[in-house]
CSV table of C-alpha atoms in Angstrom, one decimal:
chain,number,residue,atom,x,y,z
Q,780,UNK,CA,-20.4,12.8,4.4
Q,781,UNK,CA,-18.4,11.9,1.5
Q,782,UNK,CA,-15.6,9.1,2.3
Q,783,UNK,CA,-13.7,7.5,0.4
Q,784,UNK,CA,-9.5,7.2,-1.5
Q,785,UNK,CA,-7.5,10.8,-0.9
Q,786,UNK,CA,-4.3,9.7,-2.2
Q,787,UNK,CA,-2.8,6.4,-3.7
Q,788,UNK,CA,0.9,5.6,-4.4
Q,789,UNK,CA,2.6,2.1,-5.2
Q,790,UNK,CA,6.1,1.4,-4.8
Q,791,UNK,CA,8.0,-1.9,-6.1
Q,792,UNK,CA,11.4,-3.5,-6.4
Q,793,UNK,CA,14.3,-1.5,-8.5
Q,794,UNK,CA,14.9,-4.9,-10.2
Q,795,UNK,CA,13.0,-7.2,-13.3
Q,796,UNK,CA,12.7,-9.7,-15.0
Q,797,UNK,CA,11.5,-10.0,-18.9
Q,798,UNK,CA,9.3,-13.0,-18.8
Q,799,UNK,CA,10.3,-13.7,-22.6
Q,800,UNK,CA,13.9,-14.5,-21.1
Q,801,UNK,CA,12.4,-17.0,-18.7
Q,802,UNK,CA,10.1,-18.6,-21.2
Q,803,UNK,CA,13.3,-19.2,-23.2
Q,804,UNK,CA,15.1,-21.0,-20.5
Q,805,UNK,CA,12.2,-22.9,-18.9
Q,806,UNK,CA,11.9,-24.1,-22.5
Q,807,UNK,CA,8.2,-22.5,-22.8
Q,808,UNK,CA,6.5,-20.9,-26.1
Q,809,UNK,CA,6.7,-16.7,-24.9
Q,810,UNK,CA,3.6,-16.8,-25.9
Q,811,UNK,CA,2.2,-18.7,-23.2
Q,812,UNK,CA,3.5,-16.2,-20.8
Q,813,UNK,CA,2.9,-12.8,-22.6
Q,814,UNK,CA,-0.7,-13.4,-24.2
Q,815,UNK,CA,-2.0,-16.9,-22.3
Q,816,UNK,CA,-1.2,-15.7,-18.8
Q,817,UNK,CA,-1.2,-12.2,-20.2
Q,818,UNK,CA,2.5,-11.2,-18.1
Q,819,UNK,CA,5.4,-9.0,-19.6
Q,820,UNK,CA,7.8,-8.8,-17.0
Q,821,UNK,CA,7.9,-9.3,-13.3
Q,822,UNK,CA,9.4,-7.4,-9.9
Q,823,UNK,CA,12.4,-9.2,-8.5
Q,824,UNK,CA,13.2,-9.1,-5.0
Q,825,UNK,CA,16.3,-8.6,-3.9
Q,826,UNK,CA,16.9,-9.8,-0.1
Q,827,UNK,CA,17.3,-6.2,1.0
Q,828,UNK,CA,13.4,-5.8,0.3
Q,829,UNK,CA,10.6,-7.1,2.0
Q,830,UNK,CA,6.8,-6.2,3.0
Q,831,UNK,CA,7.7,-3.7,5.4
Q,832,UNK,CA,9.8,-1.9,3.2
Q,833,UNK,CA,8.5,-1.7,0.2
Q,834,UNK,CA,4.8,-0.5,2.2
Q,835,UNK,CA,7.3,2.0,3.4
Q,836,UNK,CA,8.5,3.2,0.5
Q,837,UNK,CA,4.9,3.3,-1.2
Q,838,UNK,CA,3.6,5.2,1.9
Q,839,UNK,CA,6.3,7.5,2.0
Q,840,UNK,CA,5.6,8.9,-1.5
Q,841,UNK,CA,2.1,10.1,-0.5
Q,842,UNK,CA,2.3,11.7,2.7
Q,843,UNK,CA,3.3,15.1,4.2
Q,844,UNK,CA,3.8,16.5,7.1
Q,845,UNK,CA,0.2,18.2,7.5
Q,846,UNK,CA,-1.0,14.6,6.3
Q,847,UNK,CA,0.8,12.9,8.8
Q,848,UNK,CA,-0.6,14.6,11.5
Q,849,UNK,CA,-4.5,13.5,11.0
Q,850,UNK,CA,-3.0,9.6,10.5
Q,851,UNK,CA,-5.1,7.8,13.7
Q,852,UNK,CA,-4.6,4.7,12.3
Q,853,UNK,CA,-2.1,2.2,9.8
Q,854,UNK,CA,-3.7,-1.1,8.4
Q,855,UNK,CA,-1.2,-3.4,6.5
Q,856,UNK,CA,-3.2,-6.3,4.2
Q,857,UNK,CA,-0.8,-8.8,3.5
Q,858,UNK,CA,-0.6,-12.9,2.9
Q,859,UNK,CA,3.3,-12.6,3.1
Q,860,UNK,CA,3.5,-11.4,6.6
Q,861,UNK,CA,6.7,-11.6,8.7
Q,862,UNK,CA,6.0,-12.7,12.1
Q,863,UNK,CA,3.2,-14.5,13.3
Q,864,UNK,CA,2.5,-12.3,16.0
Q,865,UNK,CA,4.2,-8.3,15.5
Q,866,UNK,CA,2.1,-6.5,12.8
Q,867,UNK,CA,4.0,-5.3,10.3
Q,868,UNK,CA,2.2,-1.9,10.7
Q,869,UNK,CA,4.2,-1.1,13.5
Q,870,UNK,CA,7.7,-1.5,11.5
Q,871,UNK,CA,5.9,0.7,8.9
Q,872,UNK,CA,4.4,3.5,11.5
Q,873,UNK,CA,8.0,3.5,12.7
Q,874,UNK,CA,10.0,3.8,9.3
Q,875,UNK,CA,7.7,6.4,8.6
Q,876,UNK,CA,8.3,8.5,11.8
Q,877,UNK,CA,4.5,8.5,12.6
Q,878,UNK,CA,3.1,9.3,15.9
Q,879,UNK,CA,3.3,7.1,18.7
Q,880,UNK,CA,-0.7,7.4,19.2
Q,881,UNK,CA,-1.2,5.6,16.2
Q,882,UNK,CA,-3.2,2.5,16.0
Q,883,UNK,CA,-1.2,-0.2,14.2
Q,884,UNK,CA,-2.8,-3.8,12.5
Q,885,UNK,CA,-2.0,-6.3,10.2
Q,886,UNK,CA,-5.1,-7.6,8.4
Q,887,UNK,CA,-5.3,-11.3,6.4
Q,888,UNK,CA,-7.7,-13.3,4.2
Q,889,UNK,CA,-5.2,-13.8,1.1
Q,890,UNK,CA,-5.5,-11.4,-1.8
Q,891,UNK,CA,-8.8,-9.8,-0.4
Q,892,UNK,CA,-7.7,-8.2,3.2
Q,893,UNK,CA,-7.2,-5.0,1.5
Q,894,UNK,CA,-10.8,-4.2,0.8
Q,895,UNK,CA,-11.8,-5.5,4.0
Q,896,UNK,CA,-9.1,-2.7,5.3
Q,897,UNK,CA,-10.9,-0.6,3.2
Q,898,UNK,CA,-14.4,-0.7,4.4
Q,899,UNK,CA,-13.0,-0.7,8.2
Q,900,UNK,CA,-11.2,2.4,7.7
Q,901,UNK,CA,-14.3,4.1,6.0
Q,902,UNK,CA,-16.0,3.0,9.3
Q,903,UNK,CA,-13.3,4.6,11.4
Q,904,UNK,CA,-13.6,7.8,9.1
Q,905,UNK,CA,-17.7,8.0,9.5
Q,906,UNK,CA,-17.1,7.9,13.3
Q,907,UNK,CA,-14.0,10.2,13.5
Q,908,UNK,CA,-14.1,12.3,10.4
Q,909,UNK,CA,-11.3,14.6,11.4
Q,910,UNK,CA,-9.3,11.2,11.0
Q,911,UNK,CA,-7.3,9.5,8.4
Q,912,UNK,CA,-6.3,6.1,8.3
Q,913,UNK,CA,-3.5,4.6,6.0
Q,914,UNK,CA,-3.8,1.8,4.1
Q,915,UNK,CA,-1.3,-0.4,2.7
Q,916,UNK,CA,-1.6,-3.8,0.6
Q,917,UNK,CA,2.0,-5.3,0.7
Q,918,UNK,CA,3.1,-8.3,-0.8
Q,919,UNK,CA,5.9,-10.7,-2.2
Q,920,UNK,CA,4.2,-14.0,-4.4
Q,921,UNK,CA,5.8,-16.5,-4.5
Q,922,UNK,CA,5.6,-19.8,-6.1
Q,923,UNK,CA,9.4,-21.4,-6.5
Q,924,UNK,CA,11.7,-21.7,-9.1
Q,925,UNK,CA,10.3,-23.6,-12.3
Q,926,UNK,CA,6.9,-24.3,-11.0
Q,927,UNK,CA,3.8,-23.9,-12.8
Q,928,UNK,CA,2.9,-20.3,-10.6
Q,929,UNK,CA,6.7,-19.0,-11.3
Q,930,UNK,CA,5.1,-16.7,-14.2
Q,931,UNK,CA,2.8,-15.3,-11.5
Q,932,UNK,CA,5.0,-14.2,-9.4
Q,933,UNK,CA,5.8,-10.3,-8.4
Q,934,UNK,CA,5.9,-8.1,-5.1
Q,935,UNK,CA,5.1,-4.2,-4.4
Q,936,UNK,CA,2.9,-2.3,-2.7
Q,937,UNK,CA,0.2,0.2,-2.8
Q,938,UNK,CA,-0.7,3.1,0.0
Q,939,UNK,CA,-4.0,4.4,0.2
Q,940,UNK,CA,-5.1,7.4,2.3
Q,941,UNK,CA,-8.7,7.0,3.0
Q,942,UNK,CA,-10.4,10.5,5.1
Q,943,UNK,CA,-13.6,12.6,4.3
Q,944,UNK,CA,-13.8,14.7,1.2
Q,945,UNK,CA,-11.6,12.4,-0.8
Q,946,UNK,CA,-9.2,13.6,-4.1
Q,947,UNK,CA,-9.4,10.3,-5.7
Q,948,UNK,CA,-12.6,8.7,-5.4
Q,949,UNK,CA,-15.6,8.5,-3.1
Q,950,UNK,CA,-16.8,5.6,-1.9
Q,951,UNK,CA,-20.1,4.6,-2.3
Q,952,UNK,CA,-22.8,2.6,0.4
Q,953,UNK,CA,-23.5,-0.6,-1.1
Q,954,UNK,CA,-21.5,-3.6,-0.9
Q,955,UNK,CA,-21.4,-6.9,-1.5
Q,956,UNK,CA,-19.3,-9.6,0.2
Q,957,UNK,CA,-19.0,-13.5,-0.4
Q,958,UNK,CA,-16.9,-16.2,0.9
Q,959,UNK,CA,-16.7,-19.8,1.5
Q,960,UNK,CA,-14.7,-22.3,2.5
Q,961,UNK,CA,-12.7,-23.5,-0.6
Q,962,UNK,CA,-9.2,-24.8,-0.8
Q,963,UNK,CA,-8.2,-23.0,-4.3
Q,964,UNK,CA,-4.8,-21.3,-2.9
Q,965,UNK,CA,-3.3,-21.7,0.1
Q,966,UNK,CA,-0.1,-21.5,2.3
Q,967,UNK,CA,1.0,-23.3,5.3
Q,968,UNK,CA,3.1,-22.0,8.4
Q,969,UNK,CA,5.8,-24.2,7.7
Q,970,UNK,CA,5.8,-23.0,3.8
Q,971,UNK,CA,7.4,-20.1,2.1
Q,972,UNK,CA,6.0,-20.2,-1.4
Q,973,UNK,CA,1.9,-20.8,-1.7
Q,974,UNK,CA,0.2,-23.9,-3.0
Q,975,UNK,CA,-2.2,-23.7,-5.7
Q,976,UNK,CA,-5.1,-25.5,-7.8
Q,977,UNK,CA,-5.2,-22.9,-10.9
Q,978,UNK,CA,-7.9,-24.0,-12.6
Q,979,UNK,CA,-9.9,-24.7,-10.0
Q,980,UNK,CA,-9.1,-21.5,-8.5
Q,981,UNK,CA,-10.0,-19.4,-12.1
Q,982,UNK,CA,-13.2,-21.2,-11.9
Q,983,UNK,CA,-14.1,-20.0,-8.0
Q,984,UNK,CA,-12.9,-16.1,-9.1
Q,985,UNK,CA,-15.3,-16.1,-11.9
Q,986,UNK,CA,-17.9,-16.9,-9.9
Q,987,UNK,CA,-17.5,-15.1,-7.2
Q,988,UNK,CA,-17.5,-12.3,-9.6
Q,989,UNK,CA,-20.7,-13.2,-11.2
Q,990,UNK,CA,-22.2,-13.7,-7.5
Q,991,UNK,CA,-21.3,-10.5,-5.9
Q,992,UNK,CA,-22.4,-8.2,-9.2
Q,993,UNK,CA,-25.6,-10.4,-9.5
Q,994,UNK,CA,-26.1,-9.7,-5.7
Q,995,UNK,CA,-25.2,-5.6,-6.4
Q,996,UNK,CA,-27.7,-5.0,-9.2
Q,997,UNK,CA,-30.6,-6.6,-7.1
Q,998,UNK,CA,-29.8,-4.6,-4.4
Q,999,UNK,CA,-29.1,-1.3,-6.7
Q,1000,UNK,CA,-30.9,-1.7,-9.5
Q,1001,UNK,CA,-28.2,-0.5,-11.8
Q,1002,UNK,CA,-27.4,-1.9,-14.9
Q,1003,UNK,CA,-23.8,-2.2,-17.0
Q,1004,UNK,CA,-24.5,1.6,-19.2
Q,1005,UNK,CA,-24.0,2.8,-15.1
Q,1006,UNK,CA,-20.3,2.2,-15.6
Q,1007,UNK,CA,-17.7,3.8,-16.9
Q,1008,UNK,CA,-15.2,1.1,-16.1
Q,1009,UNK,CA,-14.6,-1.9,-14.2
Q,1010,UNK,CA,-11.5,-3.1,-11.9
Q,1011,UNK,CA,-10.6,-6.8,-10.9
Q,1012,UNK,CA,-8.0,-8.3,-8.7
Q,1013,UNK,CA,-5.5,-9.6,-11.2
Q,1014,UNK,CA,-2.7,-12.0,-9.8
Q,1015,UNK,CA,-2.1,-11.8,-13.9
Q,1016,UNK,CA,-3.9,-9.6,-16.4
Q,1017,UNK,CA,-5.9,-12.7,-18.1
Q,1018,UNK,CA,-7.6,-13.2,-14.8
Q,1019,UNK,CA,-9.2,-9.9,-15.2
Q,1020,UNK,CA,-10.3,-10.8,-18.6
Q,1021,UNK,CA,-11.7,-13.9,-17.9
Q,1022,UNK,CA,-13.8,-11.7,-15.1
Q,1023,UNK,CA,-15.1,-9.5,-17.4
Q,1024,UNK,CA,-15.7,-12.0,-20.4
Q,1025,UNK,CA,-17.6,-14.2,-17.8
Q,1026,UNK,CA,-20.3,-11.4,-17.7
Q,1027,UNK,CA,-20.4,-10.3,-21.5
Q,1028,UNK,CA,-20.5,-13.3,-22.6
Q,1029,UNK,CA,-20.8,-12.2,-26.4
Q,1030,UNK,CA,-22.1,-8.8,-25.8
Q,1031,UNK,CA,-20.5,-6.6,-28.3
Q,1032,UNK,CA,-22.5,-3.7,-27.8
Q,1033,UNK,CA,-21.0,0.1,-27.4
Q,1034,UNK,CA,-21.0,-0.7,-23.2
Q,1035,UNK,CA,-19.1,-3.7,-23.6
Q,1036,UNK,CA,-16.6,-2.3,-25.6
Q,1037,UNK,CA,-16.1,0.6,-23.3
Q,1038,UNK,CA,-16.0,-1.5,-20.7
Q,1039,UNK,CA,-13.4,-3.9,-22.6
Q,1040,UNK,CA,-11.3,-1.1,-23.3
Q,1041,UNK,CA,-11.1,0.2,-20.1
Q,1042,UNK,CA,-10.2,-3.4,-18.8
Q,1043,UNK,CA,-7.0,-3.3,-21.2
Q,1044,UNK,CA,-6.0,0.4,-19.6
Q,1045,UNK,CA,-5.8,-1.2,-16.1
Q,1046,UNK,CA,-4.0,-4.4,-16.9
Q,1047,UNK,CA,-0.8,-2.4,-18.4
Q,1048,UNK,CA,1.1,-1.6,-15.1
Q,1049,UNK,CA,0.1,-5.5,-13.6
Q,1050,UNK,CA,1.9,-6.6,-16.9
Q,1051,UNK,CA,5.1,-5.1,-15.6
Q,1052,UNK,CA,4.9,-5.8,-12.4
Q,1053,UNK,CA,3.6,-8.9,-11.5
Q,1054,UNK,CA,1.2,-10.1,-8.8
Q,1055,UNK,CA,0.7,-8.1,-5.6
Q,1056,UNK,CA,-1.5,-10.5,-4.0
Q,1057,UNK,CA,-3.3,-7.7,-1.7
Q,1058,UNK,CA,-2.3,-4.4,-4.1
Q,1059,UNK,CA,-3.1,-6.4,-7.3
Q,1060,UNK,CA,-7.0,-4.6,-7.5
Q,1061,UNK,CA,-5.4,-1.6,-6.6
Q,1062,UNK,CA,-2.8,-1.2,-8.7
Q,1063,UNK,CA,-5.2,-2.1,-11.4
Q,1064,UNK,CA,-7.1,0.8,-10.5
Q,1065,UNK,CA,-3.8,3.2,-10.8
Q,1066,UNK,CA,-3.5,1.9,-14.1
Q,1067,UNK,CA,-6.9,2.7,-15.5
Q,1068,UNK,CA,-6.8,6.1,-13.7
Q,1069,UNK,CA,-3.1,7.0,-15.2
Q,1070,UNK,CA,-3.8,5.1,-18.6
Q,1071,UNK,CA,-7.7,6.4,-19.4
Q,1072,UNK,CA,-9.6,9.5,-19.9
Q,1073,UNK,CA,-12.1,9.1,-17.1
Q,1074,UNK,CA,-13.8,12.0,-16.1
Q,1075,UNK,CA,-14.7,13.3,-12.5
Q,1076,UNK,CA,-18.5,11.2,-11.5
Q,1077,UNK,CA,-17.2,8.5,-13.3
Q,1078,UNK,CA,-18.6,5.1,-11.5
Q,1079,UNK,CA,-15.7,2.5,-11.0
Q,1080,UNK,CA,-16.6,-0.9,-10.0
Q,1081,UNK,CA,-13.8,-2.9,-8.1
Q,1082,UNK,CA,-14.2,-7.0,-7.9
Q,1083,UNK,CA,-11.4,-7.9,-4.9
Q,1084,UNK,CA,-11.2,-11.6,-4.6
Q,1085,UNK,CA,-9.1,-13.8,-2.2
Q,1086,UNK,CA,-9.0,-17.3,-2.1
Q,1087,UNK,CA,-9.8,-19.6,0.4
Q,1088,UNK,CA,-12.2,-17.7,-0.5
Q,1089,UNK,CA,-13.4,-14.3,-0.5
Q,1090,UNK,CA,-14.6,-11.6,-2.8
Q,1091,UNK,CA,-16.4,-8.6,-2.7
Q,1092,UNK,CA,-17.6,-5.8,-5.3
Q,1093,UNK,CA,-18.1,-2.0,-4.3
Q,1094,UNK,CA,-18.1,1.4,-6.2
Q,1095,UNK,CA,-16.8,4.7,-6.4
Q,1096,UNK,CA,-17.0,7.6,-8.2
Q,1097,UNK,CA,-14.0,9.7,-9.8
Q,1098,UNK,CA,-13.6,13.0,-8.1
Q,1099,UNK,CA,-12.2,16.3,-9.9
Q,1100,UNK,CA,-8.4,16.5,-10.4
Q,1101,UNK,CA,-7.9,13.0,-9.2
Q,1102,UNK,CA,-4.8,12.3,-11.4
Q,1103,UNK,CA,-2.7,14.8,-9.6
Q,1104,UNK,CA,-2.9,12.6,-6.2
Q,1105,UNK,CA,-1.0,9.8,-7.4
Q,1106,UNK,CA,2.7,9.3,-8.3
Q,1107,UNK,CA,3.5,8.8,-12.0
Q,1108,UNK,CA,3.9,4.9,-11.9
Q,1109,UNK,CA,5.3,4.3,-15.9
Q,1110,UNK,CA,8.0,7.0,-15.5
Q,1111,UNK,CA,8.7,5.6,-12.4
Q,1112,UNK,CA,9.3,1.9,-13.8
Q,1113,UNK,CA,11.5,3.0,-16.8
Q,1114,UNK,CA,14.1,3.2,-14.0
Q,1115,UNK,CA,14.2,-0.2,-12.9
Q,1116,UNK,CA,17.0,-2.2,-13.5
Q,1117,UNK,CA,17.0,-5.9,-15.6
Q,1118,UNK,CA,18.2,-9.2,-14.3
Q,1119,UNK,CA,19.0,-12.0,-16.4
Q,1120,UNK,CA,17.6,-15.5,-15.5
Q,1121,UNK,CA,20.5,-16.2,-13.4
Q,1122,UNK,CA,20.6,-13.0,-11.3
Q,1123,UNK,CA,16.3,-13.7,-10.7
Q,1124,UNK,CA,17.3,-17.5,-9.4
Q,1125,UNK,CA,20.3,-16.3,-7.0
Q,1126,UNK,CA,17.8,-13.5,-5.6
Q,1127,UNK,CA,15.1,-15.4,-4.9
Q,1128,UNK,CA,16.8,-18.3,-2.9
Q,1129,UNK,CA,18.8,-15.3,-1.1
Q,1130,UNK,CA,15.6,-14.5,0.8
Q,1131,UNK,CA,15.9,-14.2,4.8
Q,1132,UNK,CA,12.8,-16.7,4.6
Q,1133,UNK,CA,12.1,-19.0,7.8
Q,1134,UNK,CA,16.3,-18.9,8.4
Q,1135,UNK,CA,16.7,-18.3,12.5
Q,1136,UNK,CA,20.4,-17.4,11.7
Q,1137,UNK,CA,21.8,-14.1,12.4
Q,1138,UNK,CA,22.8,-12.7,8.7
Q,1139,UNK,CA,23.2,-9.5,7.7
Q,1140,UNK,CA,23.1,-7.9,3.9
Q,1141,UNK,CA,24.6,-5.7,2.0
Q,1142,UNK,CA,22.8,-2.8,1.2
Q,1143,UNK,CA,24.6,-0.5,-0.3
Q,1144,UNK,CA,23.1,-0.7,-3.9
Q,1145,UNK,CA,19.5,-1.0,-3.1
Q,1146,UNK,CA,18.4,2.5,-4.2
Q,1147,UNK,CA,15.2,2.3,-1.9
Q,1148,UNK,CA,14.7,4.5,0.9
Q,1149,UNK,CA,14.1,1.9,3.3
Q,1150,UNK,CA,15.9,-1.4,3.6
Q,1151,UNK,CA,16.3,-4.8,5.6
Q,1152,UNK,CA,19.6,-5.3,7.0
Q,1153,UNK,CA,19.1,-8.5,8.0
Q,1154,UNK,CA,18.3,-10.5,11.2
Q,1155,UNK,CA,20.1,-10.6,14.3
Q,1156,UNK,CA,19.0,-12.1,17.7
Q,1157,UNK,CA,16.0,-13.6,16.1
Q,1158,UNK,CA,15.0,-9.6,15.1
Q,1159,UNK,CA,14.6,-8.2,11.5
Q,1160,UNK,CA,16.8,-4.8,11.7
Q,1161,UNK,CA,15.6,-2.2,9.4
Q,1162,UNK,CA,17.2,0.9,8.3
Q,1163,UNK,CA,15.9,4.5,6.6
Q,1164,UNK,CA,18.7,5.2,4.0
């Protein structure tokens, strides 16, 4: 039985910010954003927006009501959850109008709890194959305002249907998982933005990387020539590079090129967005699918990395048709709207955050279809506009 990604749709903020702007006022070279950390412009969240609704919003774009109804399950990954306790699955199953016999989790291991969402829903699939289980990687990164990890910053988030006889791409048996124990990344309960050691952090990525695919040849047997492309978690696009050039080395041959240009195709949506922390991989997977020729038995390798740390490389291969199951991402953020420097700074410290106080927002020019209102008696109160 074939299982694997039926449909995929990612949904983000309606506002931005152009990084070049930033650089000027943090009194940074551009160039250290747009080519050293390889960024363009970033999501800006507005406090109106939150995990819950932008999974929402992304979730909302793929489904239909004959979809709906084989849905047994929701799985939210997320590192920027907003209770400690209440999955934020449920707030999505119930924005979305979903059935009440609907299992509902939240998952967590930083930027990797997607995949492992992933590979549990294929599981749930291979048991139950008249089922389908939603997938969502939701996330808001943040850093703080004129800290080193402000250019990585972004939010969105990325639905995935998996069932049998997937449209997108079937998933293939082996895998290959890693962690240890590492302090690279990490955020505290009392915290609202992440701490970081970047460098050391690059350094456990890469070889993570270079452990799992290591691991996936001995076990396969297949070599480079056996793909068409490969996908990497990218909290920014350079990350991805660093990936990939960590395994060429100074390869040049007609693989490696492929293999370079087919890096570049899924890096050009991340540049406009931001990180996703959980989505990141994912969205870099829309991006070569909407931004490449691939044809239908195309292998795709994904890397999904978390710190902490995690990572894990898999497979698929491209079915027939798969660009009509996704929505048109580019056209989709031509129509965002820009912030200047000053607007970005009075939206991010506007966030509801750790605040216990009853607030409430005004949401009458957020142009999503789902919104938080604010907080009142200690509750988050959510509306569908």
């Amino acid at each position: 039985m074939r299982i694997g990604i039926d449909r995929m749709a990612f949904a983000t903020t309606n506002d931005y910010l152009d990084l070049v702007e930033l650089a000027k006022e943090r009194g940074v070279d551009p160039n250290k954003f747009t080519i050293g950390i390889g960024q363009d412009l970033q999501a800006v969240v507005p406090p109106t927006q939150d995990i819950v609704t932008l999974g929402a919003t992304a979730a909302k774009k793929l489904l239909t009501p004959e979809l709906e109804k084989n849905i047994s399950t929701v799985i939210v990954a997320t590192e920027s959850g907003i209770d400690n306790s209440k999955a934020s699955a449920i707030y999505i199953k119930h924005l979305l109008g979903l059935s009440d016999f609907t299992r509902t989790v939240e998952m967590k291991e930083a930027c990797y709890s997607a995949t492992a969402a992933i590979q549990f829903a294929k599981g749930v699939v291979a048991l139950n194959p008249q089922e389908t289980v939603l997938v969502i990687a939701a996330d808001i990164a943040r850093y703080g305002l004129n800290t080193p990890g402000e250019v990585t910053q972004g939010a969105g988030a990325v639905a995935m249907l998996i069932s049998r006889n997937p449209q997108i791409l079937t998933l293939e048996d082996t895998t290959v998982a890693y962690s240890k124990d590492i302090m690279d990344f990490w955020r505290p309960l009392y915290a609202t933005e992440a701490l970081v050691d970047g460098k050391y952090s690059t350094n456990v990525y890469i070889e993570f990387f270079l452990q799992t695919f290591t691991r996936y040849q001995q076990l396969t047997g297949r070599e480079l020539a056996d793909f068409a492309a490969l996908t990497f978690h990218m909290p920014f696009t350079k990350m991805g590079k660093k990936g990939l050039e960590g395994l060429l080395k100074d390869r040049n041959d007609e693989v490696a090129q492929r293999l370079r240009t087919q890096l570049t195709a899924s890096q050009l949506f991340s540049r406009q967005v931001g990180n996703l922390y959980t989505g990141s991989l994912y969205l870099s997977l829309m991006s070569l699918l909407q931004n490449s020729d691939l044809r239908a038995g195309s292998r795709i390798g994904l890397f999904s990395y978390g710190s902490g740390a995690e990572g894990e490389f898999y497979t698929g291969i491209l079915e027939d048709g798969y660009e009509h199951y996704m929505n048109n991402i580019q056209e989709e953020l031509k129509h965002r709207h820009q912030v200047s420097v000053a607007e970005y700074e009075k939206l991010f410290s506007s966030q509801l955050g750790m605040n216990d106080r009853d607030i409430e927002f005004d949401v009458t020019n957020d142009p999503l279809p789902f919104v938080l209102k604010g907080q009142k008696d200690h509750q988050r109160i959510y509306e569908a506009k």
